[in-house]
mmCIF file of C-alpha atoms and ligand atoms in Angstrom:
data_model
loop_
_atom_site.group_PDB
_atom_site.id
_atom_site.type_symbol
_atom_site.label_atom_id
_atom_site.label_comp_id
_atom_site.label_asym_id
_atom_site.label_seq_id
_atom_site.Cartn_x
_atom_site.Cartn_y
_atom_site.Cartn_z
ATOM 1 C CA MET O 1 -89.123 -108.393 -77.219
ATOM 2 C CA GLU O 2 -87.087 -110.671 -74.976
ATOM 3 C CA TRP O 3 -83.933 -108.972 -76.262
ATOM 4 C CA ILE O 4 -85.246 -105.480 -75.492
ATOM 5 C CA ILE O 5 -86.086 -106.555 -71.928
ATOM 6 C CA LEU O 6 -82.643 -108.157 -71.598
ATOM 7 C CA ILE O 7 -80.887 -104.991 -72.871
ATOM 8 C CA MET O 8 -82.895 -102.692 -70.594
ATOM 9 C CA GLY O 9 -82.234 -104.996 -67.644
ATOM 10 C CA THR O 10 -78.494 -104.873 -68.385
ATOM 11 C CA ILE O 11 -78.538 -101.054 -68.713
ATOM 12 C CA GLY O 12 -80.401 -100.767 -65.405
ATOM 13 C CA HIS O 13 -78.103 -103.224 -63.622
ATOM 14 C CA VAL O 14 -74.831 -101.699 -64.875
ATOM 15 C CA GLY O 15 -76.216 -98.154 -64.481
ATOM 16 C CA LEU O 16 -77.180 -98.792 -60.863
ATOM 17 C CA TRP O 17 -73.631 -99.861 -60.004
ATOM 18 C CA CYS O 18 -72.145 -96.905 -61.885
ATOM 19 C CA VAL O 19 -74.346 -94.675 -59.691
ATOM 20 C CA VAL O 20 -72.990 -96.392 -56.562
ATOM 21 C CA PHE O 21 -69.385 -96.212 -57.866
ATOM 22 C CA ASN O 22 -69.643 -92.479 -58.661
ATOM 23 C CA ARG O 23 -71.113 -91.593 -55.258
ATOM 24 C CA VAL O 24 -68.587 -93.672 -53.298
ATOM 25 C CA HIS O 25 -65.733 -91.953 -55.146
ATOM 26 C CA ALA O 26 -67.173 -88.518 -54.431
ATOM 27 C CA THR O 27 -66.586 -89.054 -50.708
ATOM 28 C CA ALA O 28 -63.540 -88.816 -48.479
ATOM 29 C CA PHE O 29 -63.851 -92.488 -47.443
ATOM 30 C CA PRO O 30 -60.424 -94.080 -46.828
ATOM 31 C CA ARG O 31 -58.693 -95.130 -50.040
ATOM 32 C CA LYS O 32 -58.596 -98.810 -49.015
ATOM 33 C CA LEU O 33 -62.358 -98.832 -48.576
ATOM 34 C CA ARG O 34 -62.898 -97.175 -51.969
ATOM 35 C CA LYS O 35 -60.512 -99.628 -53.664
ATOM 36 C CA PHE O 36 -62.360 -102.515 -52.029
ATOM 37 C CA SER O 37 -65.699 -101.078 -53.195
ATOM 38 C CA GLU O 38 -64.335 -100.834 -56.778
ATOM 39 C CA LYS O 39 -63.580 -104.553 -56.800
ATOM 40 C CA ALA O 40 -66.842 -105.441 -55.076
ATOM 41 C CA ILE O 41 -68.819 -103.422 -57.647
ATOM 42 C CA LEU O 42 -66.964 -105.093 -60.526
ATOM 43 C CA VAL O 43 -67.848 -108.532 -59.113
ATOM 44 C CA ILE O 44 -71.490 -107.495 -58.544
ATOM 45 C CA VAL O 45 -71.769 -106.140 -62.120
ATOM 46 C CA PHE O 46 -70.670 -109.417 -63.686
ATOM 47 C CA ALA O 47 -71.990 -111.902 -61.105
ATOM 48 C CA PRO O 48 -75.658 -111.990 -62.237
ATOM 49 C CA LEU O 49 -74.550 -112.429 -65.831
ATOM 50 C CA PHE O 50 -72.313 -115.402 -65.010
ATOM 51 C CA TRP O 51 -74.894 -116.792 -62.591
ATOM 52 C CA THR O 52 -77.604 -116.698 -65.299
ATOM 53 C CA PHE O 53 -75.372 -118.467 -67.825
ATOM 54 C CA TYR O 54 -74.310 -120.968 -65.168
ATOM 55 C CA LEU O 55 -77.939 -121.872 -64.375
ATOM 56 C CA ILE O 56 -78.827 -122.151 -68.059
ATOM 57 C CA ILE O 57 -75.898 -124.511 -68.705
ATOM 58 C CA ARG O 58 -76.177 -126.484 -65.468
ATOM 59 C CA ILE O 59 -79.845 -127.426 -65.620
ATOM 60 C CA PRO O 60 -80.674 -129.113 -68.926
ATOM 61 C CA GLY O 61 -83.631 -127.544 -70.669
ATOM 62 C CA ASN O 62 -83.365 -124.331 -68.621
ATOM 63 C CA SER O 63 -83.965 -121.250 -70.718
ATOM 64 C CA PHE O 64 -83.275 -117.578 -70.013
ATOM 65 C CA ALA O 65 -86.977 -117.116 -69.209
ATOM 66 C CA ASP O 66 -86.806 -119.988 -66.659
ATOM 67 C CA VAL O 67 -83.811 -118.435 -64.922
ATOM 68 C CA ILE O 68 -85.245 -114.940 -64.603
ATOM 69 C CA SER O 69 -88.447 -116.383 -63.156
ATOM 70 C CA LEU O 70 -86.519 -117.733 -60.140
ATOM 71 C CA PRO O 71 -87.752 -115.856 -57.012
ATOM 72 C CA LEU O 72 -84.959 -113.413 -56.097
ATOM 73 C CA ILE O 73 -83.560 -113.072 -59.598
ATOM 74 C CA LYS O 74 -87.043 -112.172 -60.900
ATOM 75 C CA TYR O 75 -87.454 -109.136 -58.632
ATOM 76 C CA TYR O 76 -83.898 -107.896 -59.220
ATOM 77 C CA PHE O 77 -84.213 -108.399 -62.972
ATOM 78 C CA TYR O 78 -87.485 -106.497 -63.365
ATOM 79 C CA GLY O 79 -86.202 -103.775 -61.011
ATOM 80 C CA SER O 80 -83.214 -103.420 -63.324
ATOM 81 C CA VAL O 81 -85.476 -103.238 -66.389
ATOM 82 C CA GLY O 82 -87.389 -100.364 -64.746
ATOM 83 C CA LEU O 83 -84.167 -98.591 -63.880
ATOM 84 C CA GLY O 84 -82.882 -99.171 -67.427
ATOM 85 C CA PHE O 85 -85.881 -97.271 -68.842
ATOM 86 C CA LEU O 86 -85.335 -94.465 -66.311
ATOM 87 C CA PHE O 87 -81.644 -94.147 -67.248
ATOM 88 C CA VAL O 88 -82.474 -94.047 -70.971
ATOM 89 C CA VAL O 89 -85.157 -91.366 -70.450
ATOM 90 C CA ARG O 90 -82.778 -89.278 -68.313
ATOM 91 C CA TRP O 91 -79.987 -89.660 -70.859
ATOM 92 C CA ILE O 92 -82.261 -88.586 -73.760
ATOM 93 C CA TYR O 93 -83.502 -85.627 -71.665
ATOM 94 C CA ARG O 94 -79.920 -84.456 -71.072
ATOM 95 C CA LYS O 95 -78.938 -84.906 -74.721
ATOM 96 C CA VAL O 96 -81.953 -82.990 -75.990
ATOM 97 C CA PHE O 97 -82.134 -80.212 -73.391
ATOM 98 C CA PHE O 98 -78.481 -79.562 -72.486
ATOM 99 C CA LYS O 99 -77.290 -76.332 -74.034
ATOM 100 C CA LEU O 100 -74.001 -74.530 -73.587
ATOM 101 C CA PRO O 101 -74.826 -71.373 -71.558
ATOM 102 C CA SER O 102 -75.381 -68.311 -73.724
ATOM 103 C CA ASN O 103 -72.593 -66.673 -71.648
ATOM 104 C CA VAL O 104 -70.090 -68.733 -73.626
ATOM 105 C CA LEU O 105 -69.506 -66.241 -76.433
ATOM 106 C CA SER O 106 -66.907 -68.335 -78.255
ATOM 107 C CA SER O 107 -65.085 -71.619 -77.866
ATOM 108 C CA LYS O 108 -62.111 -72.822 -79.857
ATOM 109 C CA THR O 109 -60.244 -76.116 -79.482
ATOM 110 C CA GLU O 110 -56.793 -76.937 -80.837
ATOM 111 C CA ARG O 111 -55.107 -80.294 -80.479
ATOM 112 C CA LEU O 112 -51.428 -80.967 -79.912
ATOM 113 C CA ASN O 113 -50.194 -84.527 -80.257
ATOM 114 C CA LEU O 114 -47.422 -84.471 -77.653
ATOM 115 C CA LYS O 115 -46.736 -88.184 -78.098
ATOM 116 C CA LYS O 116 -45.578 -87.428 -81.652
ATOM 117 C CA GLU O 117 -44.077 -84.027 -80.946
ATOM 118 C CA LEU O 118 -41.886 -85.071 -78.017
ATOM 119 C CA ALA O 119 -40.689 -88.210 -79.867
ATOM 120 C CA SER O 120 -39.004 -90.303 -77.152
ATOM 121 C CA PRO O 121 -41.365 -92.280 -74.889
ATOM 122 C CA LEU O 122 -43.418 -90.204 -72.471
ATOM 123 C CA LEU O 123 -44.912 -93.188 -70.641
ATOM 124 C CA HIS O 124 -42.962 -95.172 -68.067
ATOM 125 C CA GLY O 125 -43.823 -98.518 -66.496
ATOM 126 C CA ARG O 126 -45.284 -101.712 -67.939
ATOM 127 C CA ILE O 127 -48.995 -100.885 -67.677
ATOM 128 C CA PRO O 128 -48.767 -97.235 -68.898
ATOM 129 C CA LYS O 129 -46.652 -98.390 -71.869
ATOM 130 C CA LEU O 130 -49.217 -101.079 -72.648
ATOM 131 C CA LEU O 131 -52.095 -98.589 -72.371
ATOM 132 C CA GLY O 132 -50.115 -96.239 -74.629
ATOM 133 C CA LEU O 133 -50.372 -98.837 -77.391
ATOM 134 C CA PHE O 134 -54.184 -98.883 -77.272
ATOM 135 C CA PRO O 135 -55.662 -97.456 -80.472
ATOM 136 C CA PHE O 136 -57.041 -93.920 -80.193
ATOM 137 C CA ASN O 137 -55.701 -93.459 -76.656
ATOM 138 C CA GLU O 138 -55.836 -89.669 -76.155
ATOM 139 C CA ALA O 139 -53.866 -89.522 -72.882
ATOM 140 C CA LEU O 140 -51.104 -87.458 -74.543
ATOM 141 C CA LEU O 141 -53.284 -85.515 -76.981
ATOM 142 C CA LEU O 142 -53.296 -82.089 -75.336
ATOM 143 C CA THR O 143 -56.210 -79.800 -76.195
ATOM 144 C CA ARG O 144 -55.920 -76.049 -75.890
ATOM 145 C CA GLN O 145 -59.385 -74.832 -75.067
ATOM 146 C CA ARG O 146 -59.911 -71.077 -75.517
ATOM 147 C CA MET O 147 -63.234 -69.684 -74.388
ATOM 148 C CA THR O 148 -64.693 -66.212 -74.154
ATOM 149 C CA ILE O 149 -67.217 -65.965 -71.360
ATOM 150 C CA GLU O 150 -69.573 -63.165 -70.383
ATOM 151 C CA VAL O 151 -69.569 -62.647 -66.624
ATOM 152 C CA ASP O 152 -71.572 -60.432 -64.285
ATOM 153 C CA MET O 153 -68.653 -58.184 -63.281
ATOM 154 C CA PRO O 154 -67.508 -54.551 -63.597
ATOM 155 C CA PRO O 155 -66.429 -53.320 -67.065
ATOM 156 C CA ALA O 156 -62.899 -52.672 -65.714
ATOM 157 C CA LEU O 157 -62.375 -56.437 -65.607
ATOM 158 C CA ASP O 158 -63.270 -56.850 -69.267
ATOM 159 C CA GLY O 159 -60.522 -58.764 -71.069
ATOM 160 C CA LEU O 160 -59.198 -60.538 -67.957
ATOM 161 C CA LYS O 161 -57.525 -63.798 -69.033
ATOM 162 C CA ILE O 162 -57.513 -66.819 -66.718
ATOM 163 C CA CYS O 163 -55.690 -70.054 -67.463
ATOM 164 C CA GLN O 164 -56.819 -73.268 -65.734
ATOM 165 C CA LEU O 165 -54.699 -76.365 -65.170
ATOM 166 C CA SER O 166 -56.242 -79.288 -63.340
ATOM 167 C CA ASP O 167 -55.494 -82.874 -62.333
ATOM 168 C CA LEU O 168 -51.877 -83.162 -63.442
ATOM 169 C CA HIS O 169 -51.350 -86.251 -61.272
ATOM 170 C CA PHE O 170 -47.567 -86.470 -61.076
ATOM 171 C CA THR O 171 -47.248 -90.243 -60.700
ATOM 172 C CA GLY O 172 -43.937 -90.665 -62.523
ATOM 173 C CA GLU O 173 -45.722 -92.736 -65.182
ATOM 174 C CA VAL O 174 -46.048 -89.724 -67.496
ATOM 175 C CA ASP O 175 -42.711 -88.032 -68.171
ATOM 176 C CA ILE O 176 -41.991 -84.573 -66.759
ATOM 177 C CA ARG O 177 -41.465 -83.298 -70.342
ATOM 178 C CA TYR O 178 -45.217 -83.652 -70.977
ATOM 179 C CA PHE O 179 -45.978 -81.344 -68.050
ATOM 180 C CA GLN O 180 -43.190 -78.914 -68.989
ATOM 181 C CA ARG O 181 -44.756 -78.668 -72.434
ATOM 182 C CA VAL O 182 -48.167 -78.021 -70.849
ATOM 183 C CA VAL O 183 -46.643 -75.187 -68.810
ATOM 184 C CA GLU O 184 -45.019 -73.721 -71.961
ATOM 185 C CA GLU O 185 -48.430 -73.710 -73.630
ATOM 186 C CA ALA O 186 -50.025 -72.102 -70.561
ATOM 187 C CA ASN O 187 -47.422 -69.322 -70.629
ATOM 188 C CA GLN O 188 -47.989 -68.785 -74.354
ATOM 189 C CA PHE O 189 -51.586 -67.860 -73.482
ATOM 190 C CA GLN O 190 -50.108 -64.931 -71.505
ATOM 191 C CA PRO O 191 -52.814 -65.153 -68.829
ATOM 192 C CA ASP O 192 -53.345 -62.533 -66.140
ATOM 193 C CA LEU O 193 -54.177 -65.201 -63.588
ATOM 194 C CA VAL O 194 -53.537 -68.960 -63.361
ATOM 195 C CA VAL O 195 -55.698 -71.367 -61.359
ATOM 196 C CA VAL O 196 -54.669 -74.939 -60.525
ATOM 197 C CA THR O 197 -57.610 -77.005 -59.319
ATOM 198 C CA GLY O 198 -56.135 -79.977 -57.505
ATOM 199 C CA ASP O 199 -54.545 -83.406 -57.891
ATOM 200 C CA LEU O 200 -51.050 -82.048 -58.414
ATOM 201 C CA VAL O 201 -48.791 -84.805 -57.084
ATOM 202 C CA ASP O 202 -49.648 -88.487 -56.519
ATOM 203 C CA ASN O 203 -46.125 -89.756 -55.939
ATOM 204 C CA ALA O 204 -43.776 -88.200 -53.350
ATOM 205 C CA LYS O 205 -40.805 -88.807 -55.675
ATOM 206 C CA CYS O 206 -42.306 -86.267 -58.099
ATOM 207 C CA ILE O 207 -42.418 -83.404 -55.580
ATOM 208 C CA GLU O 208 -39.000 -82.460 -56.960
ATOM 209 C CA TRP O 209 -40.675 -81.768 -60.331
ATOM 210 C CA ILE O 210 -42.641 -78.833 -58.871
ATOM 211 C CA PRO O 211 -40.039 -76.052 -59.475
ATOM 212 C CA GLU O 212 -39.550 -77.169 -63.105
ATOM 213 C CA THR O 213 -43.250 -77.341 -63.844
ATOM 214 C CA PHE O 214 -45.648 -75.320 -61.640
ATOM 215 C CA GLY O 215 -42.732 -73.075 -60.696
ATOM 216 C CA LYS O 216 -42.408 -71.908 -64.312
ATOM 217 C CA LEU O 217 -45.998 -70.688 -64.632
ATOM 218 C CA ILE O 218 -46.170 -66.941 -65.229
ATOM 219 C CA ALA O 219 -49.144 -64.710 -64.387
ATOM 220 C CA PRO O 220 -49.001 -61.090 -63.131
ATOM 221 C CA LEU O 221 -51.934 -61.582 -60.714
ATOM 222 C CA GLY O 222 -50.543 -64.837 -59.368
ATOM 223 C CA VAL O 223 -50.808 -68.619 -59.654
ATOM 224 C CA PHE O 224 -53.387 -69.910 -57.160
ATOM 225 C CA TYR O 225 -54.028 -73.545 -56.294
ATOM 226 C CA VAL O 226 -56.098 -75.966 -54.262
ATOM 227 C CA LEU O 227 -55.137 -79.556 -53.520
ATOM 228 C CA GLY O 228 -57.221 -82.570 -54.528
ATOM 229 C CA ASN O 229 -57.980 -86.038 -53.190
ATOM 230 C CA HIS O 230 -54.908 -87.597 -54.843
ATOM 231 C CA ASP O 231 -52.605 -85.122 -53.107
ATOM 232 C CA ARG O 232 -53.547 -86.870 -49.863
ATOM 233 C CA ARG O 233 -51.332 -89.747 -51.007
ATOM 234 C CA ILE O 234 -48.362 -87.581 -50.012
ATOM 235 C CA THR O 235 -47.747 -88.426 -46.371
ATOM 236 C CA SER O 236 -46.412 -85.009 -45.421
ATOM 237 C CA GLU O 237 -48.968 -82.373 -46.409
ATOM 238 C CA THR O 238 -46.698 -79.684 -44.939
ATOM 239 C CA PHE O 239 -43.768 -80.750 -47.118
ATOM 240 C CA LEU O 240 -45.976 -80.764 -50.230
ATOM 241 C CA ARG O 241 -47.487 -77.356 -49.442
ATOM 242 C CA ASN O 242 -44.040 -75.879 -48.660
ATOM 243 C CA SER O 243 -42.645 -77.189 -51.952
ATOM 244 C CA ILE O 244 -45.563 -75.651 -53.859
ATOM 245 C CA HIS O 245 -45.197 -72.399 -51.912
ATOM 246 C CA ASP O 246 -41.431 -72.274 -52.619
ATOM 247 C CA ALA O 247 -42.221 -72.583 -56.333
ATOM 248 C CA GLY O 248 -44.243 -69.348 -56.068
ATOM 249 C CA LEU O 249 -47.798 -70.663 -55.998
ATOM 250 C CA ILE O 250 -50.420 -69.286 -53.609
ATOM 251 C CA GLN O 251 -52.673 -71.558 -51.586
ATOM 252 C CA ALA O 252 -56.176 -70.347 -52.419
ATOM 253 C CA SER O 253 -58.074 -72.156 -49.693
ATOM 254 C CA SER O 254 -58.369 -71.052 -46.038
ATOM 255 C CA LYS O 255 -58.649 -67.311 -46.742
ATOM 256 C CA TRP O 256 -59.929 -64.649 -49.104
ATOM 257 C CA HIS O 257 -57.267 -63.253 -51.415
ATOM 258 C CA GLN O 258 -57.653 -59.835 -53.017
ATOM 259 C CA VAL O 259 -56.012 -58.860 -56.284
ATOM 260 C CA LYS O 260 -56.672 -55.890 -58.526
ATOM 261 C CA PHE O 261 -57.044 -55.698 -62.294
ATOM 262 C CA ASN O 262 -57.478 -52.269 -63.931
ATOM 263 C CA GLY O 263 -58.325 -50.927 -60.474
ATOM 264 C CA ALA O 264 -61.197 -53.405 -59.916
ATOM 265 C CA ASN O 265 -61.251 -56.007 -57.127
ATOM 266 C CA ILE O 266 -61.006 -59.729 -57.598
ATOM 267 C CA GLN O 267 -61.652 -62.022 -54.608
ATOM 268 C CA ILE O 268 -60.206 -65.509 -54.827
ATOM 269 C CA THR O 269 -60.550 -68.466 -52.511
ATOM 270 C CA GLY O 270 -60.478 -72.232 -52.643
ATOM 271 C CA ASN O 271 -62.410 -75.283 -51.532
ATOM 272 C CA ALA O 272 -61.054 -78.835 -51.511
ATOM 273 C CA LEU O 273 -63.905 -80.363 -49.510
ATOM 274 C CA PRO O 274 -64.505 -83.116 -48.583
ATOM 275 C CA TRP O 275 -60.793 -84.032 -48.554
ATOM 276 C CA TYR O 276 -59.291 -80.870 -47.023
ATOM 277 C CA ARG O 277 -61.490 -79.018 -44.590
ATOM 278 C CA ASP O 278 -60.035 -75.444 -44.786
ATOM 279 C CA ALA O 279 -63.158 -74.127 -46.520
ATOM 280 C CA GLU O 280 -65.286 -74.965 -43.463
ATOM 281 C CA GLN O 281 -63.430 -72.292 -41.458
ATOM 282 C CA LEU O 282 -63.751 -69.665 -44.183
ATOM 283 C CA SER O 283 -65.902 -66.616 -43.426
ATOM 284 C CA ASP O 284 -68.598 -65.698 -45.941
ATOM 285 C CA GLN O 285 -67.587 -62.944 -48.299
ATOM 286 C CA PRO O 286 -69.120 -59.594 -47.341
ATOM 287 C CA ASP O 287 -72.471 -58.860 -48.980
ATOM 288 C CA ASN O 288 -71.174 -55.524 -50.232
ATOM 289 C CA GLN O 289 -68.188 -57.074 -52.018
ATOM 290 C CA SER O 290 -67.528 -55.544 -55.381
ATOM 291 C CA GLY O 291 -65.757 -56.826 -58.448
ATOM 292 C CA LEU O 292 -65.408 -60.506 -59.199
ATOM 293 C CA SER O 293 -65.385 -63.516 -56.856
ATOM 294 C CA ILE O 294 -63.637 -66.633 -58.072
ATOM 295 C CA LEU O 295 -63.719 -70.049 -56.449
ATOM 296 C CA LEU O 296 -61.169 -72.769 -57.095
ATOM 297 C CA SER O 297 -62.722 -76.090 -56.142
ATOM 298 C CA HIS O 298 -61.297 -79.516 -56.717
ATOM 299 C CA SER O 299 -64.717 -81.095 -57.136
ATOM 300 C CA PRO O 300 -67.746 -79.741 -59.001
ATOM 301 C CA ASP O 301 -69.789 -81.127 -56.071
ATOM 302 C CA GLN O 302 -69.128 -77.845 -54.224
ATOM 303 C CA ILE O 303 -71.450 -76.016 -56.607
ATOM 304 C CA ASP O 304 -74.098 -75.459 -53.902
ATOM 305 C CA TRP O 305 -71.416 -74.078 -51.556
ATOM 306 C CA ALA O 306 -70.414 -71.632 -54.319
ATOM 307 C CA ARG O 307 -73.997 -70.612 -55.057
ATOM 308 C CA ARG O 308 -74.721 -69.860 -51.398
ATOM 309 C CA ARG O 309 -71.717 -67.501 -51.338
ATOM 310 C CA ASN O 310 -72.517 -65.595 -54.538
ATOM 311 C CA PHE O 311 -69.439 -66.422 -56.582
ATOM 312 C CA GLN O 312 -69.532 -65.380 -60.208
ATOM 313 C CA LEU O 313 -66.924 -67.880 -61.398
ATOM 314 C CA MET O 314 -66.013 -71.375 -60.239
ATOM 315 C CA PHE O 315 -63.257 -73.556 -61.656
ATOM 316 C CA ALA O 316 -63.274 -77.284 -60.868
ATOM 317 C CA GLY O 317 -61.697 -80.536 -62.027
ATOM 318 C CA HIS O 318 -61.592 -84.010 -60.450
ATOM 319 C CA THR O 319 -63.967 -85.812 -62.803
ATOM 320 C CA HIS O 320 -61.586 -85.972 -65.832
ATOM 321 C CA GLY O 321 -64.550 -85.800 -68.226
ATOM 322 C CA GLY O 322 -65.218 -89.399 -67.219
ATOM 323 C CA GLN O 323 -61.830 -90.196 -68.824
ATOM 324 C CA ILE O 324 -63.593 -92.601 -71.185
ATOM 325 C CA ALA O 325 -66.535 -91.160 -73.098
ATOM 326 C CA PHE O 326 -68.342 -93.699 -75.269
ATOM 327 C CA PRO O 327 -69.670 -92.672 -78.667
ATOM 328 C CA ILE O 328 -73.308 -91.524 -78.385
ATOM 329 C CA ILE O 329 -73.591 -92.531 -74.676
ATOM 330 C CA GLY O 330 -70.769 -90.293 -73.385
ATOM 331 C CA PRO O 331 -69.031 -90.910 -70.046
ATOM 332 C CA VAL O 332 -70.538 -93.284 -67.482
ATOM 333 C CA VAL O 333 -68.071 -92.998 -64.610
ATOM 334 C CA ALA O 334 -67.264 -89.738 -62.802
ATOM 335 C CA PRO O 335 -66.495 -89.457 -59.070
ATOM 336 C CA SER O 336 -69.253 -87.007 -58.228
ATOM 337 C CA LYS O 337 -72.501 -87.013 -56.296
ATOM 338 C CA TYR O 338 -74.046 -85.726 -59.521
ATOM 339 C CA GLY O 339 -72.676 -88.705 -61.459
ATOM 340 C CA VAL O 340 -71.598 -87.646 -64.939
ATOM 341 C CA GLY O 341 -73.861 -84.540 -64.824
ATOM 342 C CA TYR O 342 -70.882 -82.189 -64.383
ATOM 343 C CA SER O 343 -68.094 -84.460 -65.629
ATOM 344 C CA SER O 344 -66.715 -81.646 -67.843
ATOM 345 C CA GLY O 345 -67.809 -78.446 -69.537
ATOM 346 C CA THR O 346 -69.337 -75.088 -68.708
ATOM 347 C CA PHE O 347 -72.515 -74.643 -66.685
ATOM 348 C CA LYS O 348 -74.552 -71.658 -65.527
ATOM 349 C CA PHE O 349 -76.547 -71.285 -62.317
ATOM 350 C CA GLY O 350 -78.024 -67.802 -61.998
ATOM 351 C CA ASN O 351 -75.049 -65.417 -61.992
ATOM 352 C CA LEU O 352 -72.540 -68.212 -61.398
ATOM 353 C CA ILE O 353 -70.568 -69.800 -64.214
ATOM 354 C CA MET O 354 -68.807 -73.103 -63.420
ATOM 355 C CA HIS O 355 -66.193 -74.640 -65.673
ATOM 356 C CA VAL O 356 -65.190 -78.255 -65.038
ATOM 357 C CA SER O 357 -61.895 -79.182 -66.669
ATOM 358 C CA ARG O 358 -61.199 -82.635 -68.067
ATOM 359 C CA GLY O 359 -57.802 -82.329 -66.408
ATOM 360 C CA LEU O 360 -54.366 -82.930 -67.877
ATOM 361 C CA SER O 361 -53.482 -86.451 -66.795
ATOM 362 C CA GLY O 362 -54.716 -89.214 -64.492
ATOM 363 C CA ASP O 363 -54.000 -92.190 -62.338
ATOM 364 C CA GLU O 364 -54.495 -94.405 -65.397
ATOM 365 C CA THR O 365 -52.926 -93.327 -68.684
ATOM 366 C CA ILE O 366 -55.942 -94.041 -70.802
ATOM 367 C CA ARG O 367 -58.421 -91.580 -72.273
ATOM 368 C CA TRP O 368 -60.962 -92.028 -75.014
ATOM 369 C CA GLY O 369 -63.248 -89.221 -76.104
ATOM 370 C CA SER O 370 -61.961 -87.067 -73.242
ATOM 371 C CA PRO O 371 -58.535 -85.645 -74.118
ATOM 372 C CA PRO O 372 -56.458 -83.633 -71.621
ATOM 373 C CA GLU O 373 -57.499 -79.992 -71.388
ATOM 374 C CA LEU O 374 -55.607 -76.769 -70.874
ATOM 375 C CA GLY O 375 -58.097 -73.925 -70.601
ATOM 376 C CA LEU O 376 -57.875 -70.217 -71.299
ATOM 377 C CA PHE O 377 -60.872 -68.060 -70.377
ATOM 378 C CA THR O 378 -61.142 -64.496 -71.587
ATOM 379 C CA LEU O 379 -63.803 -62.700 -69.581
ATOM 380 C CA ARG O 380 -66.227 -60.139 -70.948
ATOM 381 C CA SER O 381 -68.267 -57.913 -68.671
ATOM 382 C CA ASN O 382 -72.068 -57.926 -69.083
ATOM 383 C CA GLN O 383 -72.191 -54.464 -67.492
ATOM 384 C CA GLN O 384 -70.790 -52.625 -70.516
HETATM 385 FE FE1 LIG P 401 -57.898 -86.160 -60.632
#
């Protein structure tokens, strides 16, 4: 019994700090503050554990039960036990009741081991190379995710193919050849439209990669993008945006874009809140809009914004599928106000379908249970 209480207390304690971590990283707080909070949370997570062991060792005859009966520790410990039970109940609820929306008519995943295929090292720098040696690291295991989705849209748009790339994070730690290969795969899908949902370039030195990567994407209706929180690391936003523009990409945020497919209208816009505030100036789409409205959002946290404006499709990234998904438990860390609720996958809210990509790379070159994702979505009209 003592062990069960100890385990639930640990789940509650660690879970509470994961909740704080996820919410802090969903904000536009300055990077230094978020980095400081990361370290503070790490210390707080381990401090009670070390403190308990310290008290047990220091005072002869002290047992675990003696330590947790100390005034402040007692209240925190039993609070954590209560939270632990709540987390477990919520986790079981999600596991049992989560269902892929019935709008997902088919889903097919293929894996490409680019680490093997591209032979010479793709990771640069001491830490990325070290992480690359970790067993089962999936950071370079590209998955091609093909989905057919039924959408509330005119029959003329039936068969429209959209390719999503997200979170490429050009840091210089992953070789440009990885991203060139991703672009080749995207072009092999022969999409009508490409959407890029943020976190393109982390390191200013990699801006020169843009023409050879994003610049090679081909789609007759255009390649649209929004920036993400990591793009703010580039000091000159204008220089970054100009480089992306010169490579032929279209900035989705700040206005409504209209394209036509088989004579039917498609409205596209973007939202990179809370990091870029363009979307706040955007007018609502007219109530009598026809066709299909697509939102590119860096974060899935803008789901309520999308619902209020009657989008039918929303593409997001940012959360990287948690980047590490434990067996059975799944991911525990995702920078979202919804925690890991929308860390990756397809979700339905009324007429709105949201797909959250696991992204293609990351700040840290480690992934377990959450391989990089390149998505192709073939749309089917429900108005046939
Ligand atoms: Fe990202």
